Amino acid sequence: MMSSVAFLWPIVRGVISAIVGSLIGLGIGTGIAGVTGNAPAE
């Protein structure tokens, strides 16, 4: 059990960090768009 967790953890951590990063980026983009009145780059 622990060995499979240790093997999969880098993948899980990468997926989580990618999701969190995209959410943070989307939040920043939306906040900038709200402040400047421009649409996000996306």
N, CA, C, O and CB atoms as a CASP TS submission, in Angstrom:
PFRMAT TS
TARGET T0000
AUTHOR 0000-0000-0000
METHOD Language model
MODEL 1
PARENT N/A
ATOM      1  N   MET     1       0.829  -1.196   0.000  1.00  0.00           N
ATOM      2  CA  MET     1       0.000   0.000   0.000  1.00  0.00           C
ATOM      3  C   MET     1       0.869   1.254   0.000  1.00  0.00           C
ATOM      4  O   MET     1       0.694   2.133  -0.843  1.00  0.00           O
ATOM      5  CB  MET     1      -0.941   0.002   1.211  1.00  0.00           C
ATOM      6  N   MET     2       1.795   1.335   0.935  1.00  0.00           N
ATOM      7  CA  MET     2       2.645   2.518   1.014  1.00  0.00           C
ATOM      8  C   MET     2       3.496   2.677  -0.241  1.00  0.00           C
ATOM      9  O   MET     2       3.743   3.797  -0.689  1.00  0.00           O
ATOM     10  CB  MET     2       3.541   2.442   2.245  1.00  0.00           C
ATOM     11  N   SER     3       3.943   1.560  -0.809  1.00  0.00           N
ATOM     12  CA  SER     3       4.793   1.660  -1.988  1.00  0.00           C
ATOM     13  C   SER     3       4.011   2.225  -3.170  1.00  0.00           C
ATOM     14  O   SER     3       4.548   3.019  -3.943  1.00  0.00           O
ATOM     15  CB  SER     3       5.380   0.288  -2.344  1.00  0.00           C
ATOM     16  N   SER     4       2.747   1.824  -3.317  1.00  0.00           N
ATOM     17  CA  SER     4       1.943   2.356  -4.417  1.00  0.00           C
ATOM     18  C   SER     4       1.652   3.834  -4.198  1.00  0.00           C
ATOM     19  O   SER     4       1.633   4.616  -5.149  1.00  0.00           O
ATOM     20  CB  SER     4       0.627   1.569  -4.558  1.00  0.00           C
ATOM     21  N   VAL     5       1.425   4.219  -2.935  1.00  0.00           N
ATOM     22  CA  VAL     5       1.188   5.631  -2.640  1.00  0.00           C
ATOM     23  C   VAL     5       2.438   6.440  -2.954  1.00  0.00           C
ATOM     24  O   VAL     5       2.354   7.512  -3.554  1.00  0.00           O
ATOM     25  CB  VAL     5       0.776   5.824  -1.162  1.00  0.00           C
ATOM     26  N   ALA     6       3.606   5.924  -2.547  1.00  0.00           N
ATOM     27  CA  ALA     6       4.862   6.629  -2.807  1.00  0.00           C
ATOM     28  C   ALA     6       5.111   6.721  -4.312  1.00  0.00           C
ATOM     29  O   ALA     6       5.690   7.696  -4.790  1.00  0.00           O
ATOM     30  CB  ALA     6       6.045   5.917  -2.105  1.00  0.00           C
ATOM     31  N   PHE     7       4.670   5.699  -5.061  1.00  0.00           N
ATOM     32  CA  PHE     7       4.874   5.702  -6.513  1.00  0.00           C
ATOM     33  C   PHE     7       3.931   6.683  -7.193  1.00  0.00           C
ATOM     34  O   PHE     7       4.317   7.351  -8.153  1.00  0.00           O
ATOM     35  CB  PHE     7       4.671   4.295  -7.089  1.00  0.00           C
ATOM     36  N   LEU     8       2.696   6.776  -6.705  1.00  0.00           N
ATOM     37  CA  LEU     8       1.694   7.617  -7.360  1.00  0.00           C
ATOM     38  C   LEU     8       1.698   9.050  -6.852  1.00  0.00           C
ATOM     39  O   LEU     8       1.137   9.938  -7.494  1.00  0.00           O
ATOM     40  CB  LEU     8       0.327   7.025  -7.168  1.00  0.00           C
ATOM     41  N   TRP     9       2.331   9.287  -5.694  1.00  0.00           N
ATOM     42  CA  TRP     9       2.258  10.622  -5.104  1.00  0.00           C
ATOM     43  C   TRP     9       2.775  11.732  -6.026  1.00  0.00           C
ATOM     44  O   TRP     9       2.121  12.770  -6.124  1.00  0.00           O
ATOM     45  CB  TRP     9       3.036  10.641  -3.821  1.00  0.00           C
ATOM     46  N   PRO    10       3.921  11.564  -6.708  1.00  0.00           N
ATOM     47  CA  PRO    10       4.368  12.637  -7.610  1.00  0.00           C
ATOM     48  C   PRO    10       3.335  12.963  -8.685  1.00  0.00           C
ATOM     49  O   PRO    10       3.168  14.125  -9.053  1.00  0.00           O
ATOM     50  CB  PRO    10       5.682  12.247  -8.273  1.00  0.00           C
ATOM     51  N   ILE    11       2.644  11.943  -9.187  1.00  0.00           N
ATOM     52  CA  ILE    11       1.623  12.172 -10.214  1.00  0.00           C
ATOM     53  C   ILE    11       0.449  12.928  -9.605  1.00  0.00           C
ATOM     54  O   ILE    11      -0.034  13.907 -10.174  1.00  0.00           O
ATOM     55  CB  ILE    11       1.145  10.829 -10.833  1.00  0.00           C
ATOM     56  N   VAL    12      -0.005  12.462  -8.441  1.00  0.00           N
ATOM     57  CA  VAL    12      -1.136  13.117  -7.777  1.00  0.00           C
ATOM     58  C   VAL    12      -0.766  14.559  -7.434  1.00  0.00           C
ATOM     59  O   VAL    12      -1.560  15.476  -7.644  1.00  0.00           O
ATOM     60  CB  VAL    12      -1.550  12.341  -6.494  1.00  0.00           C
ATOM     61  N   ARG    13       0.427  14.750  -6.914  1.00  0.00           N
ATOM     62  CA  ARG    13       0.863  16.101  -6.546  1.00  0.00           C
ATOM     63  C   ARG    13       0.944  16.999  -7.781  1.00  0.00           C
ATOM     64  O   ARG    13       0.571  18.170  -7.722  1.00  0.00           O
ATOM     65  CB  ARG    13       2.231  16.052  -5.834  1.00  0.00           C
ATOM     66  N   GLY    14       1.429  16.456  -8.893  1.00  0.00           N
ATOM     67  CA  GLY    14       1.498  17.243 -10.121  1.00  0.00           C
ATOM     68  C   GLY    14       0.117  17.635 -10.619  1.00  0.00           C
ATOM     69  O   GLY    14      -0.091  18.767 -11.056  1.00  0.00           O
ATOM     70  N   VAL    15      -0.837  16.696 -10.553  1.00  0.00           N
ATOM     71  CA  VAL    15      -2.203  16.997 -10.995  1.00  0.00           C
ATOM     72  C   VAL    15      -2.827  18.051 -10.087  1.00  0.00           C
ATOM     73  O   VAL    15      -3.460  18.994 -10.562  1.00  0.00           O
ATOM     74  CB  VAL    15      -3.072  15.715 -11.007  1.00  0.00           C
ATOM     75  N   ILE    16      -2.643  17.884  -8.768  1.00  0.00           N
ATOM     76  CA  ILE    16      -3.221  18.844  -7.823  1.00  0.00           C
ATOM     77  C   ILE    16      -2.620  20.227  -8.046  1.00  0.00           C
ATOM     78  O   ILE    16      -3.342  21.223  -8.088  1.00  0.00           O
ATOM     79  CB  ILE    16      -2.989  18.386  -6.363  1.00  0.00           C
ATOM     80  N   SER    17      -1.308  20.287  -8.188  1.00  0.00           N
ATOM     81  CA  SER    17      -0.665  21.596  -8.372  1.00  0.00           C
ATOM     82  C   SER    17      -1.095  22.226  -9.693  1.00  0.00           C
ATOM     83  O   SER    17      -1.236  23.446  -9.778  1.00  0.00           O
ATOM     84  CB  SER    17       0.873  21.456  -8.327  1.00  0.00           C
ATOM     85  N   ALA    18      -1.304  21.406 -10.727  1.00  0.00           N
ATOM     86  CA  ALA    18      -1.762  21.943 -12.006  1.00  0.00           C
ATOM     87  C   ALA    18      -3.169  22.516 -11.884  1.00  0.00           C
ATOM     88  O   ALA    18      -3.459  23.591 -12.410  1.00  0.00           O
ATOM     89  CB  ALA    18      -1.726  20.856 -13.087  1.00  0.00           C
ATOM     90  N   ILE    19      -4.053  21.781 -11.177  1.00  0.00           N
ATOM     91  CA  ILE    19      -5.425  22.260 -10.991  1.00  0.00           C
ATOM     92  C   ILE    19      -5.425  23.538 -10.162  1.00  0.00           C
ATOM     93  O   ILE    19      -6.088  24.515 -10.511  1.00  0.00           O
ATOM     94  CB  ILE    19      -6.296  21.177 -10.311  1.00  0.00           C
ATOM     95  N   VAL    20      -4.672  23.523  -9.054  1.00  0.00           N
ATOM     96  CA  VAL    20      -4.621  24.707  -8.192  1.00  0.00           C
ATOM     97  C   VAL    20      -4.039  25.888  -8.953  1.00  0.00           C
ATOM     98  O   VAL    20      -4.542  27.008  -8.851  1.00  0.00           O
ATOM     99  CB  VAL    20      -3.787  24.427  -6.923  1.00  0.00           C
ATOM    100  N   GLY    21      -2.986  25.640  -9.712  1.00  0.00           N
ATOM    101  CA  GLY    21      -2.367  26.719 -10.481  1.00  0.00           C
ATOM    102  C   GLY    21      -3.318  27.309 -11.504  1.00  0.00           C
ATOM    103  O   GLY    21      -3.370  28.526 -11.682  1.00  0.00           O
ATOM    104  N   SER    22      -4.079  26.441 -12.186  1.00  0.00           N
ATOM    105  CA  SER    22      -5.024  26.953 -13.181  1.00  0.00           C
ATOM    106  C   SER    22      -6.145  27.727 -12.514  1.00  0.00           C
ATOM    107  O   SER    22      -6.603  28.743 -13.036  1.00  0.00           O
ATOM    108  CB  SER    22      -5.602  25.809 -14.016  1.00  0.00           C
ATOM    109  N   LEU    23      -6.591  27.241 -11.346  1.00  0.00           N
ATOM    110  CA  LEU    23      -7.644  27.961 -10.625  1.00  0.00           C
ATOM    111  C   LEU    23      -7.144  29.316 -10.166  1.00  0.00           C
ATOM    112  O   LEU    23      -7.854  30.315 -10.280  1.00  0.00           O
ATOM    113  CB  LEU    23      -8.135  27.145  -9.423  1.00  0.00           C
ATOM    114  N   ILE    24      -5.918  29.356  -9.644  1.00  0.00           N
ATOM    115  CA  ILE    24      -5.351  30.632  -9.192  1.00  0.00           C
ATOM    116  C   ILE    24      -5.169  31.566 -10.391  1.00  0.00           C
ATOM    117  O   ILE    24      -5.487  32.753 -10.312  1.00  0.00           O
ATOM    118  CB  ILE    24      -3.990  30.407  -8.460  1.00  0.00           C
ATOM    119  N   GLY    25      -4.663  31.032 -11.491  1.00  0.00           N
ATOM    120  CA  GLY    25      -4.477  31.845 -12.691  1.00  0.00           C
ATOM    121  C   GLY    25      -5.806  32.382 -13.201  1.00  0.00           C
ATOM    122  O   GLY    25      -5.898  33.540 -13.608  1.00  0.00           O
ATOM    123  N   LEU    26      -6.842  31.536 -13.180  1.00  0.00           N
ATOM    124  CA  LEU    26      -8.155  31.976 -13.632  1.00  0.00           C
ATOM    125  C   LEU    26      -8.693  33.061 -12.705  1.00  0.00           C
ATOM    126  O   LEU    26      -9.286  34.038 -13.163  1.00  0.00           O
ATOM    127  CB  LEU    26      -9.134  30.788 -13.697  1.00  0.00           C
ATOM    128  N   GLY    27      -8.483  32.888 -11.402  1.00  0.00           N
ATOM    129  CA  GLY    27      -8.940  33.891 -10.446  1.00  0.00           C
ATOM    130  C   GLY    27      -8.223  35.218 -10.648  1.00  0.00           C
ATOM    131  O   GLY    27      -8.850  36.277 -10.607  1.00  0.00           O
ATOM    132  N   ILE    28      -6.908  35.167 -10.868  1.00  0.00           N
ATOM    133  CA  ILE    28      -6.140  36.396 -11.097  1.00  0.00           C
ATOM    134  C   ILE    28      -6.600  37.050 -12.392  1.00  0.00           C
ATOM    135  O   ILE    28      -6.797  38.264 -12.441  1.00  0.00           O
ATOM    136  CB  ILE    28      -4.615  36.101 -11.148  1.00  0.00           C
ATOM    137  N   GLY    29      -6.771  36.252 -13.442  1.00  0.00           N
ATOM    138  CA  GLY    29      -7.211  36.798 -14.719  1.00  0.00           C
ATOM    139  C   GLY    29      -8.581  37.448 -14.609  1.00  0.00           C
ATOM    140  O   GLY    29      -8.816  38.518 -15.171  1.00  0.00           O
ATOM    141  N   THR    30      -9.492  36.793 -13.875  1.00  0.00           N
ATOM    142  CA  THR    30     -10.828  37.353 -13.706  1.00  0.00           C
ATOM    143  C   THR    30     -10.764  38.628 -12.879  1.00  0.00           C
ATOM    144  O   THR    30     -11.470  39.595 -13.167  1.00  0.00           O
ATOM    145  CB  THR    30     -11.766  36.332 -13.044  1.00  0.00           C
ATOM    146  N   GLY    31      -9.915  38.634 -11.846  1.00  0.00           N
ATOM    147  CA  GLY    31      -9.781  39.832 -11.019  1.00  0.00           C
ATOM    148  C   GLY    31      -9.222  41.003 -11.809  1.00  0.00           C
ATOM    149  O   GLY    31      -9.698  42.130 -11.676  1.00  0.00           O
ATOM    150  N   ILE    32      -8.199  40.735 -12.641  1.00  0.00           N
ATOM    151  CA  ILE    32      -7.621  41.798 -13.465  1.00  0.00           C
ATOM    152  C   ILE    32      -8.673  42.298 -14.454  1.00  0.00           C
ATOM    153  O   ILE    32      -8.803  43.502 -14.676  1.00  0.00           O
ATOM    154  CB  ILE    32      -6.352  41.294 -14.218  1.00  0.00           C
ATOM    155  N   ALA    33      -9.419  41.370 -15.044  1.00  0.00           N
ATOM    156  CA  ALA    33     -10.450  41.768 -16.002  1.00  0.00           C
ATOM    157  C   ALA    33     -11.503  42.622 -15.316  1.00  0.00           C
ATOM    158  O   ALA    33     -11.994  43.592 -15.895  1.00  0.00           O
ATOM    159  CB  ALA    33     -11.101  40.532 -16.647  1.00  0.00           C
ATOM    160  N   GLY    34     -11.851  42.266 -14.084  1.00  0.00           N
ATOM    161  CA  GLY    34     -12.843  43.048 -13.350  1.00  0.00           C
ATOM    162  C   GLY    34     -12.334  44.446 -13.041  1.00  0.00           C
ATOM    163  O   GLY    34     -13.096  45.412 -13.081  1.00  0.00           O
ATOM    164  N   VAL    35     -11.038  44.557 -12.731  1.00  0.00           N
ATOM    165  CA  VAL    35     -10.472  45.867 -12.381  1.00  0.00           C
ATOM    166  C   VAL    35     -10.315  46.737 -13.625  1.00  0.00           C
ATOM    167  O   VAL    35     -10.646  47.922 -13.612  1.00  0.00           O
ATOM    168  CB  VAL    35      -9.109  45.698 -11.675  1.00  0.00           C
ATOM    169  N   THR    36      -9.804  46.135 -14.700  1.00  0.00           N
ATOM    170  CA  THR    36      -9.486  46.925 -15.889  1.00  0.00           C
ATOM    171  C   THR    36     -10.662  47.028 -16.844  1.00  0.00           C
ATOM    172  O   THR    36     -10.686  47.916 -17.696  1.00  0.00           O
ATOM    173  CB  THR    36      -8.301  46.326 -16.607  1.00  0.00           C
ATOM    174  N   GLY    37     -11.643  46.132 -16.719  1.00  0.00           N
ATOM    175  CA  GLY    37     -12.783  46.141 -17.633  1.00  0.00           C
ATOM    176  C   GLY    37     -12.483  45.429 -18.940  1.00  0.00           C
ATOM    177  O   GLY    37     -13.269  45.521 -19.883  1.00  0.00           O
ATOM    178  N   ASN    38     -11.351  44.711 -19.018  1.00  0.00           N
ATOM    179  CA  ASN    38     -10.989  43.975 -20.226  1.00  0.00           C
ATOM    180  C   ASN    38     -11.301  42.494 -20.035  1.00  0.00           C
ATOM    181  O   ASN    38     -11.374  42.010 -18.906  1.00  0.00           O
ATOM    182  CB  ASN    38      -9.490  44.178 -20.569  1.00  0.00           C
ATOM    183  N   ALA    39     -11.482  41.788 -21.127  1.00  0.00           N
ATOM    184  CA  ALA    39     -11.706  40.354 -21.058  1.00  0.00           C
ATOM    185  C   ALA    39     -10.377  39.654 -20.775  1.00  0.00           C
ATOM    186  O   ALA    39      -9.326  40.135 -21.199  1.00  0.00           O
ATOM    187  CB  ALA    39     -12.343  39.829 -22.375  1.00  0.00           C
ATOM    188  N   PRO    40     -10.410  38.524 -20.063  1.00  0.00           N
ATOM    189  CA  PRO    40      -9.165  37.771 -19.824  1.00  0.00           C
ATOM    190  C   PRO    40      -8.520  37.332 -21.132  1.00  0.00           C
ATOM    191  O   PRO    40      -9.185  37.238 -22.165  1.00  0.00           O
ATOM    192  CB  PRO    40      -9.441  36.542 -18.946  1.00  0.00           C
ATOM    193  N   ALA    41      -7.216  37.064 -21.076  1.00  0.00           N
ATOM    194  CA  ALA    41      -6.475  36.643 -22.262  1.00  0.00           C
ATOM    195  C   ALA    41      -7.016  35.321 -22.796  1.00  0.00           C
ATOM    196  O   ALA    41      -6.961  35.066 -23.999  1.00  0.00           O
ATOM    197  CB  ALA    41      -4.978  36.513 -21.944  1.00  0.00           C
ATOM    198  N   GLU    42      -7.535  34.486 -21.912  1.00  0.00           N
ATOM    199  CA  GLU    42      -8.098  33.219 -22.334  1.00  0.00           C
ATOM    200  C   GLU    42      -9.267  33.469 -23.285  1.00  0.00           C
ATOM    201  O   GLU    42      -9.888  32.519 -23.763  1.00  0.00           O
ATOM    202  CB  GLU    42      -8.550  32.389 -21.116  1.00  0.00           C
TER
END
